XYZ file of C-alpha atoms in Angstrom:
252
model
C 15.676 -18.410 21.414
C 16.450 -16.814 18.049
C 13.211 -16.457 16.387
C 14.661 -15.014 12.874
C 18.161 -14.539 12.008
C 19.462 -12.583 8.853
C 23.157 -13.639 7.509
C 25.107 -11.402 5.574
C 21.979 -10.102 2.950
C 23.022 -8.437 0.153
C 20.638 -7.001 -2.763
C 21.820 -5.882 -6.048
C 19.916 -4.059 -8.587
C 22.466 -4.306 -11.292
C 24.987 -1.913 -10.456
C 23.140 -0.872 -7.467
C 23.266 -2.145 -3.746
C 19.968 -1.829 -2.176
C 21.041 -3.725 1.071
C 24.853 -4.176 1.933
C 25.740 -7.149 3.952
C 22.942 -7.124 6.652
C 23.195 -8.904 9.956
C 20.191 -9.300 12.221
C 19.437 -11.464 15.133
C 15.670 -11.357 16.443
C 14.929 -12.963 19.486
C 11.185 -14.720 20.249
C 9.100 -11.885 20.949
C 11.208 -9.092 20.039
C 9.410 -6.185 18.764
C 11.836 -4.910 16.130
C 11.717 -1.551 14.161
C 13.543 -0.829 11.232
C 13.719 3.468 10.784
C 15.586 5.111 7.988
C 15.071 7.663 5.331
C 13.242 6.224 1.816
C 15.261 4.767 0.079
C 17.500 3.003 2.530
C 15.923 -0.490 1.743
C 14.106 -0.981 4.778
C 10.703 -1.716 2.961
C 13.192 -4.161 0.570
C 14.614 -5.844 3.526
C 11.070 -6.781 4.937
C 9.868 -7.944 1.082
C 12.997 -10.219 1.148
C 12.643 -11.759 4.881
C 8.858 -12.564 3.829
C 9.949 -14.169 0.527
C 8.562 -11.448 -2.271
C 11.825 -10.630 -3.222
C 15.107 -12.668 -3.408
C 18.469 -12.055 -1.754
C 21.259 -11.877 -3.926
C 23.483 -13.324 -1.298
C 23.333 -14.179 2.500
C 21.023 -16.739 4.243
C 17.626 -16.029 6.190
C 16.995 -18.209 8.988
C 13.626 -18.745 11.226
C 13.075 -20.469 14.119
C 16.411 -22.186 12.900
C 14.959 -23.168 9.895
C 17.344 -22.259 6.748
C 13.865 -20.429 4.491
C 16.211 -18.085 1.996
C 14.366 -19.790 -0.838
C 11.291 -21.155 0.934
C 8.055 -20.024 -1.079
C 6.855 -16.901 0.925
C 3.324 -19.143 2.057
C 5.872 -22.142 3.448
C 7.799 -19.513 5.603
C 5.583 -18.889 8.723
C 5.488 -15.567 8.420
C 1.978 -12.731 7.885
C 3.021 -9.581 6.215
C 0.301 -6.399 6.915
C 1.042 -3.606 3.974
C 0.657 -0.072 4.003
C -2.208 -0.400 1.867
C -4.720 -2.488 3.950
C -5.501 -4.787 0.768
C -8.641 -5.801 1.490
C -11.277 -7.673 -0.813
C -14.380 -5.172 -1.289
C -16.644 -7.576 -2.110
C -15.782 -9.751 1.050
C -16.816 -9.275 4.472
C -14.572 -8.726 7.296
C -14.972 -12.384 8.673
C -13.983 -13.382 4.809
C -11.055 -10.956 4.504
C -9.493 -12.042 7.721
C -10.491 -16.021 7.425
C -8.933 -15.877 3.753
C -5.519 -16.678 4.220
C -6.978 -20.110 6.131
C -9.501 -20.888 3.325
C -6.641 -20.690 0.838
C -5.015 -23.023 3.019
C -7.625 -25.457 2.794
C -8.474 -25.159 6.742
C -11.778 -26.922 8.173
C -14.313 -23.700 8.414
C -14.544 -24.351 12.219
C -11.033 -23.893 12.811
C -11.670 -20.745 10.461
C -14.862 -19.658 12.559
C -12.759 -19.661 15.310
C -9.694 -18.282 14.406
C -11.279 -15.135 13.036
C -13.826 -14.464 16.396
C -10.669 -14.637 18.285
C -8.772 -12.383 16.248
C -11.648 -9.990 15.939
C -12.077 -10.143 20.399
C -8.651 -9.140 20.709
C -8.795 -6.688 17.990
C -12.333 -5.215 19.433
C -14.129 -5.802 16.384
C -16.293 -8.641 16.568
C -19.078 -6.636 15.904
C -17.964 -5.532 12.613
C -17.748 -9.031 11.180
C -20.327 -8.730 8.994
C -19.622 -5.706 7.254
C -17.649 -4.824 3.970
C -14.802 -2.730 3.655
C -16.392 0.210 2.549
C -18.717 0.718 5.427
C -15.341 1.143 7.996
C -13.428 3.713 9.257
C -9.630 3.830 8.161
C -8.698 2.419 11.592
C -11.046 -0.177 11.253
C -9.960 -1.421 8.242
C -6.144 -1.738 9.677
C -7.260 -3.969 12.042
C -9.097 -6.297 9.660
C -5.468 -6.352 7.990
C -3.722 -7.273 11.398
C -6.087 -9.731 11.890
C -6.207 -11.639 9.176
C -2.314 -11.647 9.546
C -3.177 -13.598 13.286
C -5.537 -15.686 12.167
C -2.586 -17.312 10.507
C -0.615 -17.796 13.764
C 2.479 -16.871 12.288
C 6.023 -17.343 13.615
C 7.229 -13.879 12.672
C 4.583 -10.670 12.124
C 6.462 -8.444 9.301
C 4.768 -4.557 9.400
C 5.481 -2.781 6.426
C 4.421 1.090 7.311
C 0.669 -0.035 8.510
C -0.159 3.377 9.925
C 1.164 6.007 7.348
C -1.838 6.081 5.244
C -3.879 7.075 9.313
C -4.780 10.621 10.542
C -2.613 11.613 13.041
C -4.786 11.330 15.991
C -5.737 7.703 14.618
C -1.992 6.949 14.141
C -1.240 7.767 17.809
C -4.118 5.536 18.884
C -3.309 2.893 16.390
C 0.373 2.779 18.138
C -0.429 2.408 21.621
C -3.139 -0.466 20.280
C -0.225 -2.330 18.484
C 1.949 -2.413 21.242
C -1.024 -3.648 23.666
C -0.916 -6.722 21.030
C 2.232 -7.118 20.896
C 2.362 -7.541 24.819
C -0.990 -10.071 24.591
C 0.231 -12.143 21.832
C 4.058 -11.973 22.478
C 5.051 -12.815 19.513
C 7.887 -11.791 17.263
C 7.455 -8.594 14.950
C 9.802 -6.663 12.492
C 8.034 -3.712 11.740
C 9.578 -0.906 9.146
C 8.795 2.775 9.148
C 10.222 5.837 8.570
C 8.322 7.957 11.940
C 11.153 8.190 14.652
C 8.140 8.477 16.694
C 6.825 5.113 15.991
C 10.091 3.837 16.609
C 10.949 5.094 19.655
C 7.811 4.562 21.103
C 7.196 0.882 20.270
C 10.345 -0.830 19.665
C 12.079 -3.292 21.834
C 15.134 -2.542 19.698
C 15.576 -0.184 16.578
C 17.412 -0.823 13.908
C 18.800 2.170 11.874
C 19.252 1.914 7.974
C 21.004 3.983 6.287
C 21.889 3.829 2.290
C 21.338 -0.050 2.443
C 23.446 -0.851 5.513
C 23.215 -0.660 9.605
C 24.279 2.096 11.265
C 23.469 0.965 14.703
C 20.474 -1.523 16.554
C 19.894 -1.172 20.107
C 17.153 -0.183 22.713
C 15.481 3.186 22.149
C 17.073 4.998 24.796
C 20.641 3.198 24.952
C 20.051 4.685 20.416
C 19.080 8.121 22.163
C 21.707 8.615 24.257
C 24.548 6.694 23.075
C 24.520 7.183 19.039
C 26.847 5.699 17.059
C 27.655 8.512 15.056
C 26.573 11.877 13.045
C 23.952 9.879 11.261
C 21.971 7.949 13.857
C 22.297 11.002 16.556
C 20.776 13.497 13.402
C 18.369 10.812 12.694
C 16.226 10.175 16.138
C 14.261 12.794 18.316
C 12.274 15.568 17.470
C 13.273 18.345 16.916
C 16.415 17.185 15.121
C 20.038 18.258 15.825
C 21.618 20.228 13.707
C 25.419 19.869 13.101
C 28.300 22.780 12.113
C 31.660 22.570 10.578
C 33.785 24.476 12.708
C 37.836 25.059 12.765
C 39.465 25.114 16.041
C 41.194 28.860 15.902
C 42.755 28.483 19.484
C 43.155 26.537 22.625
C 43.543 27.693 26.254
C 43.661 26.737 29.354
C 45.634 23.509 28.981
């Protein structure tokens, strides 16, 4: 089953075409990665499938559902930012049960939703606390869970681990992937670390200059590029390419 669809999105900036025509079909519980440089609109693509920015043509489609100007709250979707955006003055059960309060949900259903999050996320015993008093990694994980205490149809990622240590970052990937596998649910997740992309996609999509250069499994992307671009683009270290002239031919 489809779980989100993207038809033909275009966005314009006046003059300037930020996304060109994108076509995207995510199946239900797909773990998608978007990789490009900055500045090829990956982060704008994810803003415009959650409904904080708006297409300037093409259709956006979830679970079959036509949302391409669907309030972003009305979509079914949780976003988790780069910047963990959490409420100092709240505590962690309070950050991650705030989505539900907004929604006017009974504070059982709240209760629950947030100890359940917080099991799978190992940090039940961090409830009571305030932002301040956790670690970096900590504080990510308050973000992702208040993004499942919403039960969302799609999970949108946009760069959750750049602002991490390294170390923390590696940990941080294999722990998103474990939840991915538990909650199999659908996530588009954007970042500009072939690493993370390669090591946690089901499929990768590669953006380039507002337009798609190729999507397919990590290794079929590895060894099968499309072109120049997406073959310069993934592994470590990268390739590096030469103009050369053909001075002679032999042997047939």
């Amino acid at each position: 089953m489809t779980s989100l669809e993207l038809r033909q999105i275009q966005k314009n900036y006046g003059s300037y075409h930020a996304l060109r025509g994108i076509d995207l079909s995510v199946e239900q519980g797909e773990f998608i990665v978007t990789v490009g440089p900055s500045g090829c609109g990956k982060s704008t693509l994810l803003k415009i499938i959650a409904g904080l920015e708006t297409v300037s043509t093409g259709k956006i489609l979830i679970n079959g559902r036509d949302v391409t100007t669907t309030e972003p709250g009305e979509r079914g979707i949780a976003m988790v930012f780069q910047s963990y955006a959490l409420y100092p003055h709240m505590t962690v059960a309070e950050n991650m049960g705030f989505g539900l309060r907004m929604a006017h949900r009974p504070k059982a259903e709240i209760d629950a939703a947030v100890l359940r999050a917080a099991k799978i996320l190992r940090i039940a015993d961090q409830l009571d606390k305030r932002p301040k008093q956790l670690s970096g990694g900590q504080r990510q994980r308050v973000a992702i869970g208040r993004a499942i205490t919403r039960s969302p149809d799609v999970f949108l990622f946009d760069e959750p681990l750049s602002n991490l240590d390294a170390a923390l970052r590696t940990q941080m990937r294999v722990e998103l992937s474990d939840l991915h596998a538990r909650l199999g649910a659908t996530m588009v997740y954007v970042t500009h670390d072939q690493t993370e992309a390669m090591t946690m996609a089901s499929r990768i999509v590669v953006l380039n200059r507002g337009s798609v250069e190729q999507v397919g499994a990590p290794l079929e992307l590895y060894r099968n590029p499309a072109n120049l671009f997406v073959a310069g683009f993934l592994g470590a270290p990268r390739m590096n390419f030469f103009e050369v002239t053909v001075a002679a031919v032999s042997g047939g």
